[in-house]
CSV table of C-alpha atoms in Angstrom, one decimal:
chain,number,residue,atom,x,y,z
A,29,UNK,CA,17.6,-163.6,-166.9
A,30,UNK,CA,14.7,-161.2,-166.7
A,31,UNK,CA,11.6,-161.9,-168.5
A,32,UNK,CA,11.5,-160.5,-172.1
A,33,UNK,CA,9.2,-157.6,-172.8
A,34,UNK,CA,5.6,-158.4,-173.7
A,35,UNK,CA,4.5,-157.4,-177.2
A,36,UNK,CA,1.6,-154.8,-177.4
A,37,UNK,CA,-1.0,-157.4,-178.3
A,38,UNK,CA,-0.1,-159.4,-175.1
A,39,UNK,CA,-0.3,-156.2,-173.0
A,40,UNK,CA,-3.7,-155.3,-174.5
A,41,UNK,CA,-5.0,-158.8,-173.9
A,42,UNK,CA,-3.8,-158.8,-170.3
A,43,UNK,CA,-5.5,-155.5,-169.6
A,44,UNK,CA,-8.7,-156.8,-171.1
A,45,UNK,CA,-8.5,-159.6,-168.4
A,46,UNK,CA,-7.3,-157.3,-165.6
A,47,UNK,CA,-9.8,-154.5,-166.2
A,48,UNK,CA,-12.1,-155.4,-163.3
A,49,UNK,CA,-9.4,-156.5,-160.8
A,50,UNK,CA,-7.5,-153.3,-161.4
A,51,UNK,CA,-10.6,-151.2,-161.1
A,52,UNK,CA,-11.1,-152.6,-157.6
A,53,UNK,CA,-7.8,-151.0,-156.5
A,54,UNK,CA,-8.7,-147.5,-157.6
A,55,UNK,CA,-9.5,-144.6,-155.2
A,56,UNK,CA,-10.7,-141.4,-156.9
A,57,UNK,CA,-9.9,-139.4,-153.8
A,58,UNK,CA,-6.3,-140.6,-153.3
A,59,UNK,CA,-3.4,-138.2,-152.7
A,60,UNK,CA,-2.1,-138.5,-156.3
A,61,UNK,CA,-5.6,-137.7,-157.6
A,62,UNK,CA,-5.6,-134.5,-155.6
A,63,UNK,CA,-2.7,-133.3,-157.7
A,64,UNK,CA,-5.2,-132.7,-160.5
A,65,UNK,CA,-6.8,-129.9,-158.6
A,66,UNK,CA,-3.7,-128.5,-157.1
A,67,UNK,CA,-1.4,-128.6,-160.1
A,68,UNK,CA,-3.4,-128.5,-163.3
A,69,UNK,CA,-5.7,-125.6,-162.4
A,70,UNK,CA,-8.3,-126.6,-165.0
A,71,UNK,CA,-11.6,-124.9,-165.6
A,72,UNK,CA,-14.9,-126.7,-166.2
A,73,UNK,CA,-14.7,-125.8,-169.9
A,74,UNK,CA,-11.2,-127.3,-170.4
A,75,UNK,CA,-10.6,-130.6,-172.2
A,76,UNK,CA,-8.0,-133.0,-170.8
A,77,UNK,CA,-6.7,-136.3,-172.1
A,78,UNK,CA,-6.2,-139.1,-169.7
A,79,UNK,CA,-3.7,-141.7,-171.0
A,80,UNK,CA,-4.2,-145.2,-169.8
A,81,UNK,CA,-7.6,-144.2,-168.4
A,82,UNK,CA,-8.7,-147.7,-167.3
A,83,UNK,CA,-12.3,-147.7,-166.1
A,84,UNK,CA,-12.1,-143.9,-165.6
A,85,UNK,CA,-12.8,-144.0,-161.8
A,86,UNK,CA,-9.4,-142.8,-160.7
A,87,UNK,CA,-8.3,-139.9,-162.9
A,88,UNK,CA,-10.8,-139.3,-165.7
A,89,UNK,CA,-13.5,-138.9,-163.1
A,90,UNK,CA,-11.6,-135.9,-161.6
A,91,UNK,CA,-11.1,-134.1,-164.9
A,92,UNK,CA,-13.5,-131.6,-166.6
A,93,UNK,CA,-16.6,-133.0,-168.2
A,94,UNK,CA,-15.4,-132.8,-171.9
A,95,UNK,CA,-12.2,-134.7,-171.1
A,96,UNK,CA,-11.3,-137.9,-173.0
A,97,UNK,CA,-9.7,-141.1,-171.9
A,98,UNK,CA,-7.4,-143.3,-174.0
A,99,UNK,CA,-6.7,-146.9,-173.3
A,100,UNK,CA,-5.1,-149.8,-175.1
A,101,UNK,CA,-7.7,-152.2,-173.7
A,102,UNK,CA,-11.2,-152.6,-175.2
A,103,UNK,CA,-12.6,-153.7,-171.9
A,104,UNK,CA,-11.2,-150.8,-170.0
A,105,UNK,CA,-12.8,-148.4,-172.5
A,106,UNK,CA,-16.1,-150.2,-172.1
A,107,UNK,CA,-16.0,-149.8,-168.3
A,108,UNK,CA,-15.1,-146.1,-168.7
A,109,UNK,CA,-18.0,-145.6,-171.1
A,110,UNK,CA,-20.4,-147.5,-168.8
A,111,UNK,CA,-19.5,-145.0,-166.1
A,112,UNK,CA,-20.4,-142.1,-168.4
A,113,UNK,CA,-16.9,-141.1,-169.6
A,114,UNK,CA,-15.6,-140.5,-173.1
A,115,UNK,CA,-13.0,-143.2,-173.9
A,116,UNK,CA,-11.1,-144.1,-177.1
A,117,UNK,CA,-9.2,-147.3,-177.7
A,118,UNK,CA,-5.7,-146.6,-179.0
A,119,UNK,CA,-1.9,-146.4,-178.6
A,120,UNK,CA,-0.1,-143.7,-176.8
A,121,UNK,CA,2.6,-143.8,-179.5
A,122,UNK,CA,0.1,-142.9,-182.2
A,123,UNK,CA,-2.7,-140.8,-180.6
A,124,UNK,CA,-5.9,-140.6,-182.6
A,125,UNK,CA,-6.4,-136.9,-182.0
A,126,UNK,CA,-5.7,-133.7,-183.9
A,127,UNK,CA,-2.8,-131.4,-182.9
A,128,UNK,CA,-3.5,-128.8,-180.2
A,129,UNK,CA,-6.6,-130.6,-179.1
A,130,UNK,CA,-6.2,-130.6,-175.3
A,131,UNK,CA,-5.7,-128.2,-172.4
A,132,UNK,CA,-3.9,-130.8,-170.2
A,133,UNK,CA,-2.9,-134.5,-170.1
A,134,UNK,CA,-2.6,-137.0,-167.3
A,135,UNK,CA,-0.8,-140.4,-167.4
A,136,UNK,CA,-1.2,-142.2,-164.1
A,137,UNK,CA,0.5,-145.6,-163.9
A,138,UNK,CA,0.4,-145.8,-167.7
A,139,UNK,CA,3.5,-145.0,-169.7
A,140,UNK,CA,5.6,-147.7,-167.9
A,141,UNK,CA,3.4,-150.3,-169.5
A,142,UNK,CA,4.9,-149.2,-172.9
A,143,UNK,CA,8.4,-150.5,-173.7
A,144,UNK,CA,10.9,-147.9,-172.6
A,145,UNK,CA,12.3,-147.7,-176.1
A,146,UNK,CA,9.0,-146.1,-177.2
A,147,UNK,CA,8.7,-143.6,-174.3
A,148,UNK,CA,10.1,-140.8,-176.5
A,149,UNK,CA,7.4,-141.4,-179.1
A,150,UNK,CA,4.8,-141.3,-176.4
A,151,UNK,CA,6.0,-137.9,-175.1
A,152,UNK,CA,6.3,-136.5,-178.7
A,153,UNK,CA,2.7,-137.5,-179.4
A,154,UNK,CA,1.5,-135.9,-176.1
A,155,UNK,CA,3.3,-132.7,-177.0
A,156,UNK,CA,1.6,-132.8,-180.4
A,157,UNK,CA,-1.9,-133.0,-179.1
A,158,UNK,CA,-1.5,-130.5,-176.2
A,159,UNK,CA,-2.0,-126.8,-176.7
A,160,UNK,CA,1.1,-124.7,-176.1
A,161,UNK,CA,2.0,-124.5,-172.4
A,162,UNK,CA,-0.5,-127.1,-171.4
A,163,UNK,CA,0.5,-129.3,-168.5
A,164,UNK,CA,1.3,-133.1,-168.5
A,165,UNK,CA,1.0,-134.8,-165.1
A,166,UNK,CA,2.5,-138.3,-165.3
A,167,UNK,CA,3.7,-141.2,-163.2
A,168,UNK,CA,7.3,-142.1,-164.1
A,169,UNK,CA,9.7,-144.9,-163.1
A,170,UNK,CA,12.3,-144.2,-160.5
A,171,UNK,CA,15.0,-146.5,-161.9
A,172,UNK,CA,15.9,-148.1,-165.2
A,173,UNK,CA,14.2,-151.5,-165.5
A,174,UNK,CA,12.2,-153.7,-167.8
A,175,UNK,CA,10.4,-156.8,-166.6
A,176,UNK,CA,7.2,-158.9,-166.8
A,177,UNK,CA,5.4,-159.5,-163.6
A,178,UNK,CA,3.7,-162.9,-163.4
A,179,UNK,CA,0.5,-163.3,-161.4
A,180,UNK,CA,-0.1,-159.6,-161.2
A,181,UNK,CA,-2.9,-158.4,-158.9
A,182,UNK,CA,-3.5,-162.0,-157.6
A,183,UNK,CA,-4.5,-163.2,-161.1
A,184,UNK,CA,-2.9,-165.5,-163.6
A,185,UNK,CA,-2.2,-162.6,-165.9
A,186,UNK,CA,1.2,-161.0,-166.6
A,187,UNK,CA,2.1,-157.4,-167.1
A,188,UNK,CA,4.9,-155.4,-168.6
A,189,UNK,CA,6.7,-152.7,-166.5
A,190,UNK,CA,9.3,-150.7,-168.4
A,191,UNK,CA,11.1,-147.5,-167.4
A,192,UNK,CA,14.2,-145.7,-168.6
A,193,UNK,CA,14.6,-144.1,-165.2
A,194,UNK,CA,13.6,-140.7,-163.8
A,195,UNK,CA,16.6,-138.7,-165.2
A,196,UNK,CA,16.2,-140.3,-168.7
A,197,UNK,CA,12.5,-139.6,-168.6
A,198,UNK,CA,13.1,-135.9,-168.0
A,199,UNK,CA,15.6,-135.9,-170.9
A,200,UNK,CA,12.9,-137.6,-173.2
A,201,UNK,CA,10.4,-135.0,-172.1
A,202,UNK,CA,12.7,-132.1,-172.9
A,203,UNK,CA,13.6,-133.7,-176.2
A,204,UNK,CA,9.9,-133.7,-177.0
A,205,UNK,CA,9.8,-129.9,-176.2
A,206,UNK,CA,8.4,-130.1,-172.7
A,207,UNK,CA,9.6,-127.8,-169.9
A,208,UNK,CA,9.8,-129.9,-166.7
A,209,UNK,CA,8.4,-128.1,-163.7
A,210,UNK,CA,9.1,-130.7,-161.0
A,211,UNK,CA,9.6,-134.4,-160.3
A,212,UNK,CA,8.8,-135.8,-156.9
A,213,UNK,CA,7.4,-138.8,-155.0
A,214,UNK,CA,3.7,-138.9,-154.3
A,215,UNK,CA,1.7,-141.3,-152.1
A,216,UNK,CA,-0.5,-143.8,-154.0
A,217,UNK,CA,-3.4,-146.1,-153.2
A,218,UNK,CA,-1.1,-149.2,-153.1
A,219,UNK,CA,0.3,-147.9,-149.8
A,220,UNK,CA,3.6,-146.7,-151.1
A,221,UNK,CA,4.9,-143.8,-153.1
A,222,UNK,CA,5.3,-143.2,-156.8
A,223,UNK,CA,7.5,-140.7,-158.7
A,224,UNK,CA,5.5,-138.2,-160.7
A,225,UNK,CA,6.4,-135.4,-163.0
A,226,UNK,CA,4.7,-132.1,-164.1
A,227,UNK,CA,5.8,-130.7,-167.4
A,228,UNK,CA,4.5,-128.1,-169.9
A,229,UNK,CA,4.1,-128.6,-173.6
A,230,UNK,CA,6.0,-126.4,-176.1
């Protein structure tokens, strides 16, 4: 039997413990980070939202100066602020921002730490806070799965991984009003490849 999903408090507490070990794996110059420049086409005055920002070194650091990171973990937000970034603690399913607030959104290795039953709510919230036509660049799961990994990153902490699968993710994005531009596999700093999607808000 697979491990049952972790509740959000357990995921939050795990990220508080994993903030530093995870930050050590981040490379702000990795090939998936390069997609920000090639696909988002942001100006220095634009304001982007980085969902699951962590310490900010990987994705938020590559976004325009006025961008904001959101993370469930208090400790991750502290690390991002210590590095000079704007970071807000909160849930992707209930974003603490006004409608039409952002010119782009990124979600690298983030949404699949939310139970897949709630992914539709995440994408609806992202659509709400993005300006019309604004892009979302996100990591997605390749297959349908939900599990808890024990001893993640060589620690004694556990972490939830939950995905409805790539095709279902595209359906959820479209149901939220997004137009999906592409979905493809991109190299990542863990030495493998990860599926990503580019979609535009309604």
